[in-house]
Tab-separated table of C-alpha atoms and ligand atoms in Angstrom:
chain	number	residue	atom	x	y	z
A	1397	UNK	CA	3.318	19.280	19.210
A	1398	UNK	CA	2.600	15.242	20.133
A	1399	UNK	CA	3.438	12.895	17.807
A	1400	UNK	CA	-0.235	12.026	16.984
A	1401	UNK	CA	-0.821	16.061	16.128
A	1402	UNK	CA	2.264	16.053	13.601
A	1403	UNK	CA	0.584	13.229	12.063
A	1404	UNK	CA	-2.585	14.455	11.967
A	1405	UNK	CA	-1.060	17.395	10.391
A	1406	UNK	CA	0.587	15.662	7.767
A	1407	UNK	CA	-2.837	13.867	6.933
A	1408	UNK	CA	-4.817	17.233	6.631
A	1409	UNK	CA	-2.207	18.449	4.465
A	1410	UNK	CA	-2.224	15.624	2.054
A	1411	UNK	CA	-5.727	15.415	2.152
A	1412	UNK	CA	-5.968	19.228	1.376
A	1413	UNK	CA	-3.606	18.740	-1.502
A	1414	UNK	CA	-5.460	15.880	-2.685
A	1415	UNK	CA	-2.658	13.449	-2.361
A	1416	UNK	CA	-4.656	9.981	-2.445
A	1417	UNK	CA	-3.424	8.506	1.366
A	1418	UNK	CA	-5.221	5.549	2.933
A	1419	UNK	CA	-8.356	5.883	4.660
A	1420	UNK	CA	-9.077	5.570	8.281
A	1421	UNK	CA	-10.711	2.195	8.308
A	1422	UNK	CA	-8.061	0.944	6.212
A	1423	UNK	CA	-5.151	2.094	7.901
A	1424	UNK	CA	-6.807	1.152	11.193
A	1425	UNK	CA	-7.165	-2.083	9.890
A	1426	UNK	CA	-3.266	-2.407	8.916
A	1427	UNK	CA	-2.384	-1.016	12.744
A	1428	UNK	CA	-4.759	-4.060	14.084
A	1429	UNK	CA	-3.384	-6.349	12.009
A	1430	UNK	CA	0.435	-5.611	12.501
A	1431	UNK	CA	-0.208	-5.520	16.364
A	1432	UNK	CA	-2.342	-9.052	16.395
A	1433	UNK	CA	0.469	-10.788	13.659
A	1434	UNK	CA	3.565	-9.248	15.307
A	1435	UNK	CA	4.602	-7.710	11.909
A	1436	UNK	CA	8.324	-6.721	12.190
A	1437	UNK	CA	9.783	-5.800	8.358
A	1438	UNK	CA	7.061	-3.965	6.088
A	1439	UNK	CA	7.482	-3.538	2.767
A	1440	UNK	CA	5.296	-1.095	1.477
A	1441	UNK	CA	4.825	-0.172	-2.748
A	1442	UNK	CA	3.584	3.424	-2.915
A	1443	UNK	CA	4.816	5.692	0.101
A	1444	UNK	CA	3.250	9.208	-1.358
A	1445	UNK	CA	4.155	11.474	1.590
A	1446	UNK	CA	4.952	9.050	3.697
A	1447	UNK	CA	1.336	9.030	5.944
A	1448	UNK	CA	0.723	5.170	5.736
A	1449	UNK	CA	4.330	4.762	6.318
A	1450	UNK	CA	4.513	6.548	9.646
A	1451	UNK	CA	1.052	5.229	10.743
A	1452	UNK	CA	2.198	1.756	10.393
A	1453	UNK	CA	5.320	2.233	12.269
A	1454	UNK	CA	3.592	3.805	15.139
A	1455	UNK	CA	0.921	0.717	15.244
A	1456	UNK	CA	4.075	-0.856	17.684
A	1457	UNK	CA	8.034	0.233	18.123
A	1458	UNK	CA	9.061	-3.546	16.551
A	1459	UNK	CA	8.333	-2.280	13.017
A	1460	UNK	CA	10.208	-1.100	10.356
A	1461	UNK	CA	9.297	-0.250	6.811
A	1462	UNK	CA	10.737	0.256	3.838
A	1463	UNK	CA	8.815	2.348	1.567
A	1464	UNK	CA	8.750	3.237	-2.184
A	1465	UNK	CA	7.693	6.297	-3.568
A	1466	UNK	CA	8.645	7.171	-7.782
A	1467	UNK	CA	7.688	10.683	-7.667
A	1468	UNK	CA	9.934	13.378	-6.707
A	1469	UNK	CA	7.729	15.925	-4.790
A	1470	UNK	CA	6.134	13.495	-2.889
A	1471	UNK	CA	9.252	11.939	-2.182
A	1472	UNK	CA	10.807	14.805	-0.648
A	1473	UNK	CA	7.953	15.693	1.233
A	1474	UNK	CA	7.687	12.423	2.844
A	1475	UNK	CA	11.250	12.874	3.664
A	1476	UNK	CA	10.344	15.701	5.543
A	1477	UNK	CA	7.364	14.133	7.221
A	1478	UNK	CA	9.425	11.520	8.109
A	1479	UNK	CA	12.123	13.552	10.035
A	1480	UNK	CA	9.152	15.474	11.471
A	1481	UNK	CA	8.386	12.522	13.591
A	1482	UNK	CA	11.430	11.077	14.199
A	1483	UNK	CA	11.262	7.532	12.558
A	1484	UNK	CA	13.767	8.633	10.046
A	1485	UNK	CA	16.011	5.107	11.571
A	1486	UNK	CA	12.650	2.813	11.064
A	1487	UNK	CA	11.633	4.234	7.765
A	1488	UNK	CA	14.115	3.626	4.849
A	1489	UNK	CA	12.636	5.844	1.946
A	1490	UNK	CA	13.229	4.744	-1.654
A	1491	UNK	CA	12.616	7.599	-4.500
A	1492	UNK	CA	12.677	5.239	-7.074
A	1493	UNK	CA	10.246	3.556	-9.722
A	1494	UNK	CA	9.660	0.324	-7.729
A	1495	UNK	CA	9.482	-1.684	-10.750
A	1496	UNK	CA	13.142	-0.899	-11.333
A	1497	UNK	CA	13.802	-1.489	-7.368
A	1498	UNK	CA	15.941	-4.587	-6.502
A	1499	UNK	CA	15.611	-6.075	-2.938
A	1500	UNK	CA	16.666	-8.972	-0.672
A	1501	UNK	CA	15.625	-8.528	2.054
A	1502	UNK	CA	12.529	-10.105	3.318
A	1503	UNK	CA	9.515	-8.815	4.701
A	1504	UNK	CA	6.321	-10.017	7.273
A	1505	UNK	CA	4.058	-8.394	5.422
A	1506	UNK	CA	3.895	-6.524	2.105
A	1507	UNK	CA	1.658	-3.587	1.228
A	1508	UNK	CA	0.947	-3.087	-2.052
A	1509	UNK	CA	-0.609	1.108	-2.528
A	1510	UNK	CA	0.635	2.635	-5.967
A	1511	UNK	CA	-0.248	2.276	-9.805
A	1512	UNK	CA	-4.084	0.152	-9.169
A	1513	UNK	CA	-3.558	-1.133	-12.801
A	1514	UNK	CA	0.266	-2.591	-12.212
A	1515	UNK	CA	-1.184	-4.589	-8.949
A	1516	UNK	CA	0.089	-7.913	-10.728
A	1517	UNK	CA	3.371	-6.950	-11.538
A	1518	UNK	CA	3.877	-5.476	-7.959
A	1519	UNK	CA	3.176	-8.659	-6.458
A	1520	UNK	CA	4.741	-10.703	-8.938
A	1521	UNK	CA	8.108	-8.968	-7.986
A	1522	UNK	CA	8.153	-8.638	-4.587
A	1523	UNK	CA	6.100	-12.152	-3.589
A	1524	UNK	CA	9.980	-13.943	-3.916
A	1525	UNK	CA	10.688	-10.879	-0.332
A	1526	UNK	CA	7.604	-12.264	1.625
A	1527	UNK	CA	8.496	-14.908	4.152
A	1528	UNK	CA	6.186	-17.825	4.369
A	1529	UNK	CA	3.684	-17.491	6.384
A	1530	UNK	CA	3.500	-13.507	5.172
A	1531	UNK	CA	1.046	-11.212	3.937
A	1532	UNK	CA	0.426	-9.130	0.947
A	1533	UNK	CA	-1.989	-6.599	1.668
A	1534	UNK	CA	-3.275	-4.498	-1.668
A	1535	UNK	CA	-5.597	-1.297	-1.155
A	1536	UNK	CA	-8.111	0.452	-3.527
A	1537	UNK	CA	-9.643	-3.266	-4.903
A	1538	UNK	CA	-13.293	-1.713	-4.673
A	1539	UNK	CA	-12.194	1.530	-6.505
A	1540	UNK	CA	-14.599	3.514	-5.194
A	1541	UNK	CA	-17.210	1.363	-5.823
A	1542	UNK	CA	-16.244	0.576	-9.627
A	1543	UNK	CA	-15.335	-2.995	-9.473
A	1544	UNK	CA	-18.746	-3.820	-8.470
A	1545	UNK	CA	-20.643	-2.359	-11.538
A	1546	UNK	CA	-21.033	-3.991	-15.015
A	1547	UNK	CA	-18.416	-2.799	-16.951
A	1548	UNK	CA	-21.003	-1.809	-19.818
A	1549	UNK	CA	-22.291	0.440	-17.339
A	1550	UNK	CA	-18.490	2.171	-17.129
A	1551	UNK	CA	-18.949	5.465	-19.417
A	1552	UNK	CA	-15.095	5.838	-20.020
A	1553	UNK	CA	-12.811	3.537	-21.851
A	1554	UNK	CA	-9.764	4.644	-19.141
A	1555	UNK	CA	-11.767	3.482	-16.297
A	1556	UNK	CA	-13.199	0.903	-17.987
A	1557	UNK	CA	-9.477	-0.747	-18.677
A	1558	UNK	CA	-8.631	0.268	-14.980
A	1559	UNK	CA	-11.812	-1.528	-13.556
A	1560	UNK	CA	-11.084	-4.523	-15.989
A	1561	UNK	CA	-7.262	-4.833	-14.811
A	1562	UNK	CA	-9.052	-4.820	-10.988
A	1563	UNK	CA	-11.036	-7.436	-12.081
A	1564	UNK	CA	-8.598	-9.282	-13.381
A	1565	UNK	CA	-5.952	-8.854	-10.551
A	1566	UNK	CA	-8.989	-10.683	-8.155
A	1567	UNK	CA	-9.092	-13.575	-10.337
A	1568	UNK	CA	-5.563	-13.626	-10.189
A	1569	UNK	CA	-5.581	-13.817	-6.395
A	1570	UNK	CA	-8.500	-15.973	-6.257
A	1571	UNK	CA	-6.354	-18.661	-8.173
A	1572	UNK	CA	-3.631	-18.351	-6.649
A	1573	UNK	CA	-2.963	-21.489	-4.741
A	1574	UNK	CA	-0.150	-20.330	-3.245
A	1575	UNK	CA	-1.982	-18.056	-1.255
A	1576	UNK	CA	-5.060	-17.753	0.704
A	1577	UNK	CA	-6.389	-14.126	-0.160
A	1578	UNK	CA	-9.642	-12.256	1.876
A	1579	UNK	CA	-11.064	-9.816	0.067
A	1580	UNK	CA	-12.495	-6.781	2.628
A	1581	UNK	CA	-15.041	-4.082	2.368
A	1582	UNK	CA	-12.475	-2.006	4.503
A	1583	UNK	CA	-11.780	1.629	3.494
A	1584	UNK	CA	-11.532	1.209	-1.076
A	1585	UNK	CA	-11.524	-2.439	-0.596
A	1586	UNK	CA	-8.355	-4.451	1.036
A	1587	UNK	CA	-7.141	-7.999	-0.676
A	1588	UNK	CA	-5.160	-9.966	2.582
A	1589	UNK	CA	-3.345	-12.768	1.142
A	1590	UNK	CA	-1.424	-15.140	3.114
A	1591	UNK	CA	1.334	-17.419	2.044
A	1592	UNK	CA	0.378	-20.600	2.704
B	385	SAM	N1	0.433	4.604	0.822
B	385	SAM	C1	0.217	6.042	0.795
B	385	SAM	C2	-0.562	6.452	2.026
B	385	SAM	O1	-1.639	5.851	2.281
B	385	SAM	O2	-0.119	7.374	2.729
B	385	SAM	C3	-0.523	6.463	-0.454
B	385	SAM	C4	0.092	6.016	-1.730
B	385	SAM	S1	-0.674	6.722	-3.143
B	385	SAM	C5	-2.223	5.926	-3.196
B	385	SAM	C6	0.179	5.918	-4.431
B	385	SAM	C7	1.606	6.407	-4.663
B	385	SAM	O3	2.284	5.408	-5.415
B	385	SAM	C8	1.710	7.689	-5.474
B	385	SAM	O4	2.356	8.677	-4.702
B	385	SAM	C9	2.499	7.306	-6.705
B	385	SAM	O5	3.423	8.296	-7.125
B	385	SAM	C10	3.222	6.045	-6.247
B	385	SAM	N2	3.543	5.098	-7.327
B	385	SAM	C11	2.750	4.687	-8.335
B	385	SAM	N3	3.403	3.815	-9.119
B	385	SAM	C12	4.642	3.667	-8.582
B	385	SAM	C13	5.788	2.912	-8.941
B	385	SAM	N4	5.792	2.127	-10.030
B	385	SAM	N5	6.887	3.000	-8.182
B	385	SAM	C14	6.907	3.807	-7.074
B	385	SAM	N6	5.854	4.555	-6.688
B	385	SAM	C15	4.741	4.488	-7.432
């Protein structure tokens, strides 16, 4: 099997089990984007079974990411995936909660993918391993369309607090002076904020 097929493979199979991996447009947008910036060190927050991990590194053979992923099965899995096509010396796998993750190192671009309601606190963490001049990229920021409706119109009261902490991250961004964030219809919605 190619390298593309094994990867392919490990997409149907998280997408048959459900596993919540980036879409197409998205991750198509993170391969353009590392190959038009040069992107070197990735952090990424959220590795699941490791698909966005992989895809990223094969976007050019200058990257390397180190991912995060808190929960076990998915952890071991991406393990696997990861030895299954051979980027087990680019990717450095962490099973760990990432909130309890200390790093220095420093990264070109960081990609924020786990717990939608903790977006804050991810950035707030890792912003101090982003070089200037880097990007943090967050996914899911349309949440399936939910950010856009009234919250009144929200039925639950979980959603409803998930939808307001979305909210609520994008006026955080849109504050930020420190950085100059884009907010894209990409995929669930992509926040691109740049150091400045
Ligand atoms: N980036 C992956 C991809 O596209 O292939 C998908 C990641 S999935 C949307 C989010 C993952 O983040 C889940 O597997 C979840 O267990 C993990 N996660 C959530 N909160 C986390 C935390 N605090 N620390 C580490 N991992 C976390």
């Amino acid at each position: 099997m190619t390298k593309e097929e094994i990867v392919e493979q490990i997409k149907e199979n998280a997408l048959n089990q459900q596993i919540p991996i980036m879409s197409d447009e998205g991750i198509q947008y993170l391969i353009q984007y590392i190959q038009e910036h040069s992107v070197h060190r990735i952090l990424e927050v959220g590795a699941a079974v490791g698909y966005s991990a992989i895809m990223m590194c094969l976007a050019s053979e200058d990257v390397v990411v180190t991912t995060i992923e808190r929960d076990e099965v998915r952890y071991l899995e991406a393990l696997k995936n990861i030895k299954k096509v051979g980027l087990e010396d680019r990717i450095q796998l962490l099973y760990h909660d990432a909130f309890d993750v200390s790093l220095e190192d420093e990264y070109d671009l960081i990609f924020i993918d786990a717990a939608k309601a903790q977006n804050q606190r991810f950035f707030e963490k890792f912003e101090k391993n982003l070089v200037s001049g880097g990007t943090i990229i967050t996914d899911n920021m349309n949440f399936h369309g939910l950010v856009d409706q009234n919250l009144d119109e929200i039925q639950s009261k979980n959603l409803r607090q998930m939808v307001r902490k979305i909210k609520n991250y994008i006026t955080f961004l849109e504050d930020n002076s420190r950085y100059q964030t884009h907010f894209l219809k990409l995929g669930d919605g992509l926040a691109v904020s740049i150091k400045v």
